Short mmCIF file of C-alpha atoms in Angstrom, two decimals:
data_model
loop_
_atom_site.label_atom_id
_atom_site.label_comp_id
_atom_site.label_asym_id
_atom_site.label_seq_id
_atom_site.Cartn_x
_atom_site.Cartn_y
_atom_site.Cartn_z
CA MET A 1 60.87 22.09 79.95
CA GLN A 2 61.23 25.46 79.65
CA CYS A 3 63.24 25.97 82.66
CA PRO A 4 63.13 23.33 85.63
CA LYS A 5 63.39 26.06 88.45
CA ARG A 6 60.60 28.27 87.05
CA TYR A 7 59.11 25.17 87.02
CA TRP A 8 59.90 24.38 91.16
CA LEU A 9 59.13 27.98 91.81
CA SER A 10 56.27 27.51 90.32
CA ILE A 11 54.98 24.91 93.00
CA ASN A 12 57.00 25.71 96.28
CA LYS A 13 57.42 29.66 95.81
CA PRO A 14 54.39 30.91 93.85
CA GLU A 15 54.31 34.10 95.98
CA LEU A 16 57.81 34.80 94.10
CA ALA A 17 56.11 36.03 90.50
CA ASP A 18 55.61 39.41 89.17
CA GLU A 19 52.48 40.74 88.13
CA ARG A 20 50.19 38.37 85.86
CA ASP A 21 49.26 40.27 82.97
CA MET A 22 45.69 39.53 83.04
CA THR A 23 44.77 40.58 79.22
CA VAL A 24 46.43 37.28 78.08
CA PHE A 25 44.11 35.25 80.80
CA THR A 26 41.10 37.42 80.17
CA ASN A 27 41.69 36.16 76.56
CA GLY A 28 42.78 32.80 76.76
CA ILE A 29 39.16 32.27 78.90
CA ARG A 30 37.39 34.09 77.15
CA VAL A 31 38.60 31.71 73.76
CA GLY A 32 38.46 28.87 75.85
CA GLU A 33 34.24 29.04 76.58
CA THR A 34 33.28 30.13 72.61
CA ALA A 35 35.40 27.20 71.76
CA ARG A 36 33.30 24.71 73.40
CA ASP A 37 30.53 26.28 71.09
CA LEU A 38 32.02 24.03 68.27
CA PHE A 39 30.77 21.01 70.08
CA PRO A 40 27.69 22.00 72.09
CA GLY A 41 25.76 19.96 74.44
CA GLY A 42 29.00 18.40 75.95
CA VAL A 43 29.68 17.85 79.54
CA LEU A 44 31.96 20.64 81.56
CA LEU A 45 33.93 18.80 84.05
CA GLU A 46 36.30 21.68 85.59
CA TYR A 47 35.38 21.40 89.44
CA ARG A 48 36.85 23.97 92.11
CA LYS A 49 37.39 23.50 95.88
CA ASP A 50 38.96 27.08 98.16
CA GLY A 51 39.96 28.32 94.64
CA ARG A 52 41.79 25.65 93.08
CA LEU A 53 41.24 22.65 90.72
CA ASP A 54 39.80 19.55 92.47
CA PHE A 55 41.31 17.33 90.29
CA GLU A 56 40.44 14.24 92.29
CA ARG A 57 36.87 15.20 91.78
CA MET A 58 37.31 15.98 88.02
CA LEU A 59 38.91 12.65 87.80
CA GLU A 60 36.33 10.65 89.03
CA GLU A 61 33.70 12.85 87.22
CA THR A 62 35.68 12.02 83.89
CA ALA A 63 35.97 8.29 84.45
CA GLU A 64 32.29 8.16 84.64
CA HIS A 65 31.62 9.97 81.93
CA ILE A 66 34.24 7.38 79.79
CA LYS A 67 31.89 4.88 80.90
CA LYS A 68 29.05 6.26 80.17
CA GLY A 69 30.22 7.05 76.74
CA THR A 70 29.49 11.13 77.08
CA PRO A 71 30.17 12.59 73.32
CA VAL A 72 31.29 15.38 74.38
CA LEU A 73 33.61 16.85 77.14
CA TYR A 74 35.44 20.03 78.41
CA GLU A 75 38.44 19.84 80.97
CA ALA A 76 38.56 16.14 81.22
CA ALA A 77 40.80 14.97 83.32
CA PHE A 78 42.88 12.00 82.88
CA ALA A 79 45.85 10.31 85.62
CA THR A 80 48.61 7.96 85.69
CA GLU A 81 50.48 7.48 88.90
CA ASP A 82 52.55 10.37 88.69
CA LEU A 83 51.02 12.31 85.53
CA ILE A 84 47.96 14.56 85.17
CA ALA A 85 46.53 15.27 81.76
CA ILE A 86 43.37 17.86 81.47
CA CYS A 87 41.99 18.48 77.87
CA ASP A 88 40.60 21.40 76.75
CA ILE A 89 38.11 19.55 74.61
CA LEU A 90 37.58 15.74 74.15
CA VAL A 91 35.16 14.16 71.25
CA ARG A 92 33.87 10.48 70.94
CA ARG A 93 34.56 9.15 67.59
CA ASP A 94 33.52 6.14 66.42
CA ASP A 95 36.91 5.15 66.06
CA GLY A 96 38.56 6.99 69.04
CA TYR A 97 38.80 9.75 70.92
CA GLU A 98 39.26 13.28 69.19
CA ILE A 99 41.76 15.92 71.58
CA TYR A 100 41.16 19.39 70.87
CA GLU A 101 43.80 22.10 72.41
CA VAL A 102 42.01 25.11 71.96
CA LYS A 103 44.73 28.20 71.76
CA SER A 104 44.35 31.82 72.22
CA SER A 105 46.90 32.80 69.37
CA GLY A 106 46.00 33.36 65.49
CA SER A 107 48.29 30.64 64.17
CA LEU A 108 49.93 27.17 64.89
CA LYS A 109 53.93 27.72 67.09
CA ASP A 110 55.39 25.02 67.42
CA VAL A 111 55.52 25.48 71.43
CA TYR A 112 51.97 24.35 71.89
CA LEU A 113 53.04 20.30 70.31
CA PRO A 114 54.79 19.11 73.41
CA ASP A 115 51.38 19.79 75.64
CA ALA A 116 49.28 18.33 72.78
CA ALA A 117 51.78 15.19 73.32
CA PHE A 118 51.79 15.05 77.05
CA GLN A 119 47.81 14.36 76.60
CA TYR A 120 48.06 11.93 73.63
CA LEU A 121 50.67 10.45 75.99
CA VAL A 122 48.46 10.54 79.17
CA LEU A 123 44.99 9.30 77.36
CA SER A 124 46.97 6.24 75.81
CA GLU A 125 48.82 5.05 79.30
CA CYS A 126 44.85 5.29 80.60
CA ASN A 127 43.85 3.12 77.39
CA ILE A 128 42.03 5.85 75.69
CA LYS A 129 42.09 4.94 72.14
CA VAL A 130 43.04 8.75 70.68
CA SER A 131 42.59 8.58 67.14
CA ARG A 132 42.95 12.40 66.32
CA VAL A 133 44.84 15.03 67.90
CA PHE A 134 43.94 19.03 67.49
CA VAL A 135 45.31 22.37 67.94
CA THR A 136 42.86 24.96 67.89
CA HIS A 137 43.82 28.68 67.32
CA ILE A 138 41.57 32.13 66.07
CA ASN A 139 41.02 33.01 62.92
CA THR A 140 42.30 36.43 62.26
CA GLY A 141 40.93 36.76 59.17
CA TYR A 142 36.93 36.44 60.27
CA ILE A 143 34.75 39.59 60.09
CA ARG A 144 31.78 38.58 62.64
CA GLN A 145 28.27 39.97 60.96
CA GLY A 146 25.62 39.01 62.99
CA ASN A 147 25.61 35.90 65.70
CA LEU A 148 29.48 34.50 66.45
CA GLU A 149 29.90 31.63 64.08
CA PRO A 150 32.40 29.69 66.00
CA GLU A 151 33.08 27.62 62.99
CA GLU A 152 34.31 30.28 61.26
CA LEU A 153 36.30 31.78 64.06
CA PHE A 154 38.50 28.93 64.81
CA LEU A 155 40.99 26.95 62.78
CA HIS A 156 41.79 23.81 63.52
CA ASN A 157 44.99 21.90 63.11
CA ASP A 158 45.63 17.88 62.61
CA VAL A 159 49.03 17.51 64.45
CA THR A 160 48.51 13.78 65.15
CA ASP A 161 51.53 12.72 63.43
CA VAL A 162 54.01 15.21 64.39
CA ILE A 163 52.75 14.62 68.10
CA LYS A 164 53.38 10.96 67.60
CA GLU A 165 57.00 11.69 66.26
CA ILE A 166 57.68 13.56 69.68
CA LYS A 167 56.22 11.43 71.91
CA ALA A 168 59.75 9.91 73.02
CA GLU A 169 60.87 13.57 73.63
CA ILE A 170 58.18 13.75 76.14
CA LEU A 171 58.82 10.93 77.37
CA GLU A 172 62.56 10.96 77.94
CA ALA A 173 61.76 15.16 79.77
CA ILE A 174 59.36 13.08 82.21
CA PRO A 175 61.75 11.95 84.88
CA ASP A 176 64.00 15.08 84.79
CA ILE A 177 61.16 16.83 85.46
CA ASN A 178 59.67 15.21 87.90
CA ASP A 179 63.35 15.17 90.18
CA VAL A 180 62.98 18.50 90.09
CA TYR A 181 59.61 17.88 91.37
CA ILE A 182 60.90 16.23 94.89
CA MET A 183 63.61 19.05 94.81
CA ASN A 184 64.59 20.57 98.82
CA GLY A 185 65.57 23.40 97.05
CA ALA A 186 65.70 25.78 93.52
CA PRO A 187 67.81 23.85 90.53
CA ASP A 188 71.25 26.16 89.86
CA ILE A 189 69.75 27.69 86.75
CA GLU A 190 71.79 30.72 85.41
CA ILE A 191 69.62 33.33 83.80
CA ASP A 192 69.84 32.81 80.05
CA GLU A 193 67.57 32.82 76.70
CA GLN A 194 64.77 31.06 78.61
CA CYS A 195 63.91 33.38 80.56
CA GLU A 196 62.13 35.03 77.82
CA THR A 197 61.44 32.26 75.14
CA PRO A 198 59.36 30.57 74.29
CA TYR A 199 57.12 32.68 76.78
CA GLN A 200 58.45 35.31 79.61
CA CYS A 201 58.76 34.01 82.39
CA GLU A 202 56.82 34.90 85.17
CA PHE A 203 59.82 34.80 88.32
CA MET A 204 62.39 36.89 86.20
CA GLY A 205 62.27 39.62 89.11
CA HIS A 206 63.42 37.00 91.11
CA CYS A 207 65.92 35.61 89.15
CA PHE A 208 67.02 38.92 88.36
CA SER A 209 67.12 40.51 91.58
CA HIS A 210 71.30 40.42 91.70
CA ILE A 211 71.19 42.54 88.21
CA LYS A 212 72.09 45.95 89.45
CA GLU A 213 71.70 49.46 87.85
CA HIS A 214 73.19 50.43 84.16
CA SER A 215 73.18 46.69 82.79
CA VAL A 216 73.16 45.16 79.47
CA PHE A 217 69.33 44.54 80.70
CA GLU A 218 68.65 47.80 80.41
CA LEU A 219 69.80 48.25 76.49
CA ALA A 220 66.20 49.46 74.26
CA GLY A 221 66.46 47.55 71.30
CA ILE A 222 68.81 45.16 72.10
CA GLN A 223 68.60 41.44 70.19
CA GLN A 224 67.55 39.31 73.22
CA LYS A 225 70.64 36.96 71.99
CA LEU A 226 73.67 39.72 71.77
CA LYS A 227 72.34 40.53 75.26
CA TYR A 228 72.52 37.04 77.21
CA GLU A 229 75.76 36.47 75.02
CA LEU A 230 77.13 39.63 76.55
CA TYR A 231 75.91 38.82 80.08
CA ARG A 232 77.82 35.39 79.59
CA LYS A 233 81.33 37.45 78.51
CA GLY A 234 80.71 39.33 81.94
CA LEU A 235 80.26 42.28 79.71
CA VAL A 236 76.81 42.56 82.61
CA TYR A 237 76.87 46.48 83.09
CA PHE A 238 77.56 49.50 81.05
CA ASN A 239 81.66 50.02 82.78
CA ASP A 240 82.31 46.55 81.00
CA ILE A 241 81.50 47.32 77.46
CA LEU A 242 83.02 50.65 78.02
CA ALA A 243 86.54 48.84 79.24
CA SER A 244 86.28 46.19 76.41
CA GLY A 245 86.19 48.28 73.51
CA ILE A 246 83.42 46.60 72.39
CA GLN A 247 81.08 49.15 69.76
CA LEU A 248 77.20 48.14 69.34
CA LYS A 249 74.96 49.94 67.36
CA GLN A 250 74.55 53.62 67.98
CA SER A 251 71.56 53.97 69.56
CA LEU A 252 73.11 51.93 72.70
CA MET A 253 76.36 53.12 72.49
CA GLN A 254 73.91 56.42 73.41
CA GLN A 255 72.68 55.20 76.16
CA ILE A 256 75.33 53.41 77.71
CA GLU A 257 77.25 56.89 76.97
CA ALA A 258 74.93 58.72 78.27
CA ALA A 259 75.03 57.29 81.96
CA GLY A 260 75.68 59.18 84.68
CA SER A 261 75.92 61.98 82.62
CA GLY A 262 73.47 65.53 82.05
CA PRO A 263 71.02 65.49 79.51
CA VAL A 264 70.72 65.29 75.84
CA LEU A 265 69.82 68.38 74.53
CA GLU A 266 69.89 69.65 70.85
CA LYS A 267 67.72 72.81 70.84
CA GLU A 268 67.18 73.44 67.88
CA ASN A 269 65.99 70.41 66.88
CA ILE A 270 63.52 70.76 69.59
CA ARG A 271 62.59 74.51 68.56
CA ASP A 272 62.05 73.19 65.00
CA PHE A 273 59.28 70.33 65.56
CA LEU A 274 57.57 72.79 68.33
CA ASP A 275 57.81 75.41 65.28
CA THR A 276 55.27 72.87 63.40
CA LEU A 277 53.06 72.60 65.71
CA TYR A 278 49.90 76.28 66.26
CA TYR A 279 47.25 77.08 68.13
CA PRO A 280 44.04 75.79 68.71
CA LEU A 281 46.64 72.52 70.27
CA TYR A 282 45.13 69.61 70.86
CA PHE A 283 46.34 66.89 72.95
CA LEU A 284 44.97 63.49 72.05
CA ASP A 285 44.74 60.30 73.45
CA PHE A 286 42.55 56.85 72.85
CA GLU A 287 42.14 53.84 75.09
CA THR A 288 40.28 50.57 73.61
CA ILE A 289 39.88 47.12 73.51
CA ASN A 290 41.06 44.33 71.15
CA PRO A 291 38.81 41.03 72.33
CA ALA A 292 40.31 38.00 70.16
CA VAL A 293 36.55 36.69 70.35
CA PRO A 294 35.35 39.97 68.16
CA LEU A 295 32.12 41.31 70.05
CA TYR A 296 30.52 43.71 67.35
CA ASP A 297 29.74 43.34 63.49
CA GLY A 298 32.18 44.12 61.49
CA THR A 299 35.38 43.43 63.79
CA SER A 300 37.78 40.66 63.65
CA PRO A 301 39.74 39.10 66.33
CA TYR A 302 42.10 41.01 68.00
CA GLU A 303 40.96 44.18 66.36
CA GLN A 304 41.27 47.42 68.45
CA ILE A 305 38.64 48.83 69.87
CA PRO A 306 38.02 52.70 70.68
CA THR A 307 36.51 53.04 73.50
CA GLN A 308 37.15 56.44 74.76
CA PHE A 309 39.30 59.11 74.48
CA SER A 310 41.14 62.43 76.02
CA LEU A 311 41.55 65.78 74.99
CA HIS A 312 43.24 68.77 76.57
CA TYR A 313 43.50 71.60 74.49
CA ILE A 314 44.50 75.14 74.44
CA PRO A 315 42.45 77.31 72.03
CA ALA A 316 44.83 79.96 72.19
CA LYS A 317 48.51 81.23 72.90
CA GLY A 318 48.15 82.65 76.54
CA GLU A 319 44.73 81.00 76.80
CA GLU A 320 43.81 78.57 79.85
CA LEU A 321 44.12 74.71 79.45
CA CYS A 322 41.07 72.85 78.76
CA HIS A 323 39.16 69.36 78.84
CA VAL A 324 37.11 67.03 77.05
CA GLU A 325 36.46 63.39 77.65
CA TYR A 326 34.42 60.97 76.88
CA LEU A 327 33.84 56.87 77.55
CA ALA A 328 30.96 54.79 75.97
CA PRO A 329 28.19 53.10 77.78
CA GLU A 330 29.35 49.50 78.30
CA GLY A 331 27.36 46.79 76.43
CA THR A 332 26.74 48.23 73.12
CA ASP A 333 29.47 48.80 69.91
CA PRO A 334 31.22 51.91 70.98
CA ARG A 335 32.58 52.81 68.17
CA GLU A 336 30.45 55.26 65.89
CA GLN A 337 29.11 57.70 68.98
CA LEU A 338 32.98 58.02 69.66
CA ALA A 339 33.58 59.11 66.31
CA LEU A 340 30.71 61.62 66.37
CA GLN A 341 32.34 62.96 69.89
CA LEU A 342 35.76 63.22 68.40
CA ILE A 343 34.11 65.48 65.37
CA GLU A 344 31.97 67.53 67.35
CA SER A 345 34.75 68.02 69.85
CA ILE A 346 38.12 68.75 67.58
CA PRO A 347 37.53 71.94 65.48
CA GLY A 348 39.13 71.26 61.48
CA ASP A 349 41.63 74.07 62.05
CA ALA A 350 42.79 72.14 64.89
CA CYS A 351 46.55 71.18 65.38
CA ILE A 352 46.66 67.85 67.33
CA LEU A 353 49.48 65.60 69.47
CA ALA A 354 49.64 62.06 70.11
CA TYR A 355 52.23 60.17 71.64
CA HIS A 356 53.19 57.71 68.82
CA MET A 357 50.98 58.73 66.83
CA ALA A 358 50.64 55.37 64.42
CA PHE A 359 48.29 54.17 66.71
CA GLU A 360 45.94 57.21 66.80
CA ASN A 361 46.08 57.01 63.53
CA LYS A 362 45.30 53.45 62.82
CA VAL A 363 41.65 53.91 65.06
CA ILE A 364 40.50 56.72 63.11
CA GLY A 365 41.53 55.43 60.09
CA ASN A 366 39.42 52.56 60.99
CA LEU A 367 36.76 54.65 62.38
CA ALA A 368 36.53 56.22 58.59
CA GLU A 369 36.32 53.14 56.62
CA THR A 370 33.27 51.56 58.62
CA PHE A 371 31.77 54.71 58.81
CA PRO A 372 32.04 56.23 55.91
CA LYS A 373 29.25 59.52 56.36
CA TYR A 374 31.85 60.75 58.84
CA SER A 375 35.08 60.11 56.68
CA ASP A 376 35.71 63.63 55.15
CA LYS A 377 35.84 64.98 59.18
CA LEU A 378 37.74 62.43 60.70
CA LEU A 379 40.60 62.36 57.44
CA GLU A 380 41.15 65.55 58.27
CA ILE A 381 41.76 65.29 62.45
CA LYS A 382 43.92 62.55 61.14
CA GLY A 383 45.97 64.59 58.91
CA ASN A 384 46.00 67.18 61.59
CA ILE A 385 47.85 65.21 64.22
CA HIS A 386 51.72 65.53 64.91
CA ASP A 387 53.34 63.12 67.00
CA LEU A 388 54.58 64.28 69.98
CA ILE A 389 57.19 61.36 70.37
CA ILE A 390 59.58 62.53 67.86
CA PRO A 391 61.66 64.50 70.61
CA PHE A 392 62.49 61.72 71.93
CA ARG A 393 62.60 59.32 69.67
CA LYS A 394 65.20 60.63 67.74
CA ARG A 395 66.78 61.75 71.35
CA PHE A 396 66.32 65.50 70.61
CA TYR A 397 66.50 65.15 74.58
CA TYR A 398 67.42 62.39 76.54
CA THR A 399 68.33 61.34 79.51
CA ASP A 400 69.80 58.49 81.35
CA ALA A 401 66.54 57.98 83.64
CA MET A 402 64.52 57.46 80.72
CA LYS A 403 66.68 53.74 80.07
CA GLY A 404 66.69 54.01 76.21
CA ARG A 405 62.68 54.28 75.63
CA SER A 406 60.99 56.92 74.70
CA SER A 407 57.13 55.42 75.67
CA ILE A 408 55.22 57.78 77.34
CA LYS A 409 55.56 55.80 80.81
CA SER A 410 59.50 56.19 80.50
CA VAL A 411 59.54 59.66 79.77
CA LEU A 412 57.21 61.15 82.02
CA PRO A 413 58.58 59.88 85.61
CA ALA A 414 62.20 61.09 83.67
CA LEU A 415 61.47 64.63 82.99
CA PHE A 416 58.61 64.78 86.32
CA PRO A 417 60.38 62.35 88.97
CA TYR A 418 58.77 64.06 91.98
CA ASP A 419 55.52 65.43 90.67
CA GLU A 420 52.99 63.12 92.41
CA SER A 421 50.16 64.70 90.14
CA LEU A 422 52.01 62.73 86.92
CA SER A 423 51.97 59.46 88.55
CA TYR A 424 50.69 56.65 87.11
CA ASP A 425 52.03 54.63 90.47
CA ASN A 426 48.90 56.50 92.59
CA LEU A 427 45.88 56.16 90.49
CA GLU A 428 42.81 53.69 91.18
CA GLY A 429 42.62 50.47 89.86
CA VAL A 430 44.23 51.41 86.44
CA HIS A 431 47.65 52.14 85.79
CA ASN A 432 47.76 51.13 82.01
CA GLY A 433 46.58 50.19 79.05
CA ASN A 434 46.11 46.64 79.84
CA GLU A 435 44.41 47.36 82.97
CA ALA A 436 42.43 49.65 80.97
CA SER A 437 40.96 46.86 78.80
CA ASN A 438 39.87 44.52 81.25
CA ALA A 439 38.38 47.17 82.65
CA TYR A 440 36.35 48.55 80.45
CA LEU A 441 35.27 44.81 79.36
CA SER A 442 34.73 44.49 82.94
CA LEU A 443 31.28 46.69 82.85
CA THR A 444 28.85 44.39 81.87
CA GLU A 445 30.01 42.27 84.58
CA ILE A 446 29.86 43.68 88.05
CA GLU A 447 27.62 45.66 90.24
CA PRO A 448 26.15 49.27 89.60
CA GLU A 449 28.42 50.66 92.55
CA LEU A 450 31.40 48.80 91.37
CA ARG A 451 30.44 50.24 87.43
CA GLU A 452 30.51 53.90 88.40
CA LYS A 453 33.76 52.85 90.42
CA THR A 454 35.63 51.57 87.04
CA ARG A 455 34.36 53.90 84.56
CA ARG A 456 35.58 56.65 87.22
CA ASN A 457 38.68 55.22 87.23
CA LEU A 458 39.51 54.95 83.27
CA LEU A 459 38.42 58.69 82.62
CA ASP A 460 41.12 59.25 85.41
CA TYR A 461 43.39 57.00 83.41
CA CYS A 462 42.26 58.11 79.86
CA ARG A 463 42.78 62.04 81.13
CA LEU A 464 46.25 62.05 82.52
CA ASP A 465 47.86 60.16 79.50
CA THR A 466 46.69 63.56 77.81
CA LEU A 467 47.64 65.52 80.91
CA ALA A 468 51.31 64.27 80.41
CA MET A 469 51.66 64.99 76.81
CA VAL A 470 51.06 68.55 77.82
CA ARG A 471 53.08 68.73 80.49
CA ILE A 472 56.13 67.41 78.09
CA TRP A 473 55.07 69.93 75.40
CA GLU A 474 56.17 72.44 78.37
CA LYS A 475 58.55 71.22 78.93
CA LEU A 476 60.19 71.21 75.69
CA GLU A 477 58.80 74.87 75.24
CA SER A 478 60.78 75.97 78.57
CA VAL A 479 63.94 73.91 77.47
CA VAL A 480 64.43 76.21 74.33
CA LYS A 481 63.95 79.59 75.56
#
């Protein structure tokens, strides 16, 4: 329903999809499995053959359990002549069946309703009496204490009346969807807001391949609606916008006007920023996990839990660069030991640089709140943090290669395009924060040999983050000399 072309490509050309964000996928799997504990003792009907869902067996087994009156089914499958639906949880009641559609988000969203309505429709066509339909999602206000309490972790939304109202809309859409299914080629759909709403399409890389450099799609911070409005008007590239005379907000115009020109260097402002720093100078970066299902006492869904840090530091002006790092052991709450290691590693008089320090401030603030006995020293560290992003966010230093962005992943390759030692692409196994989170969470589930390799990959990734900060700081120092 989001885009017929996306649907056709997912069936016929799945290899054209962009790389998947496994964080969302992993959270979804864990949430779905945990939600089954709301109705324990059910039968799981998810079967696979050659890595794919075995629909035929799922349908056969579901029919057998419906016939037997099994009270609770997980992944029950139902089909009409041309439709198939799979229910996350199906519960038998005296007045019919209840469908529970489980989502890993923290709220009920309209986009979930067609999914639930489709299940209701298919089950009704299969002569299954559905008494109620629920969308079940995470309760972000839940705080774990002791054993996980599924009944507190999840909230149920009765959407029965709503989906009965949109049932006709779903019925109306099905013939068009089936027409797309049997098409010999992809439908001709122009790129527009449906590429990103309600979900970012996994085929954007394919469908946007005709877009060249310096287009409106590179403009950092542009509103989605405006971006596609400009595209539809033919104002696709920076030169088109300049020629039209249209005026966008200042930061966008600065990015457009800087394209192809030399770097913006406000040396006095850079110097003023550097003058706020002092020795010993520390460069700090955390990596965290934020599981939807809280793992440790006192934590909530999606709370950022620090699992490691890297510190590069220079004890005094002119002295050698040093490094210390910490990666928590897997399988236990990492926070207290990490807090102690952080306190031991950073002297009270240190100047600390972070990149986008709001994140480090939040992590340290949470640690101070969780462990009051360490709060004074943790808050002292927090109070000494300076933000290395400032010269780039305020565009004291800006180049076209940064593409309007100030994140370290944009600034670093722009400043050091040919330095292979500073390339995240050259790392093994872990290349970004999401991969780091997934890698740490996997440590309890993999073989010891792979576990040690994964831990090394995690350390290498976090170490590069702080080394990158050192090199960026050095670059700022060099441009004002």
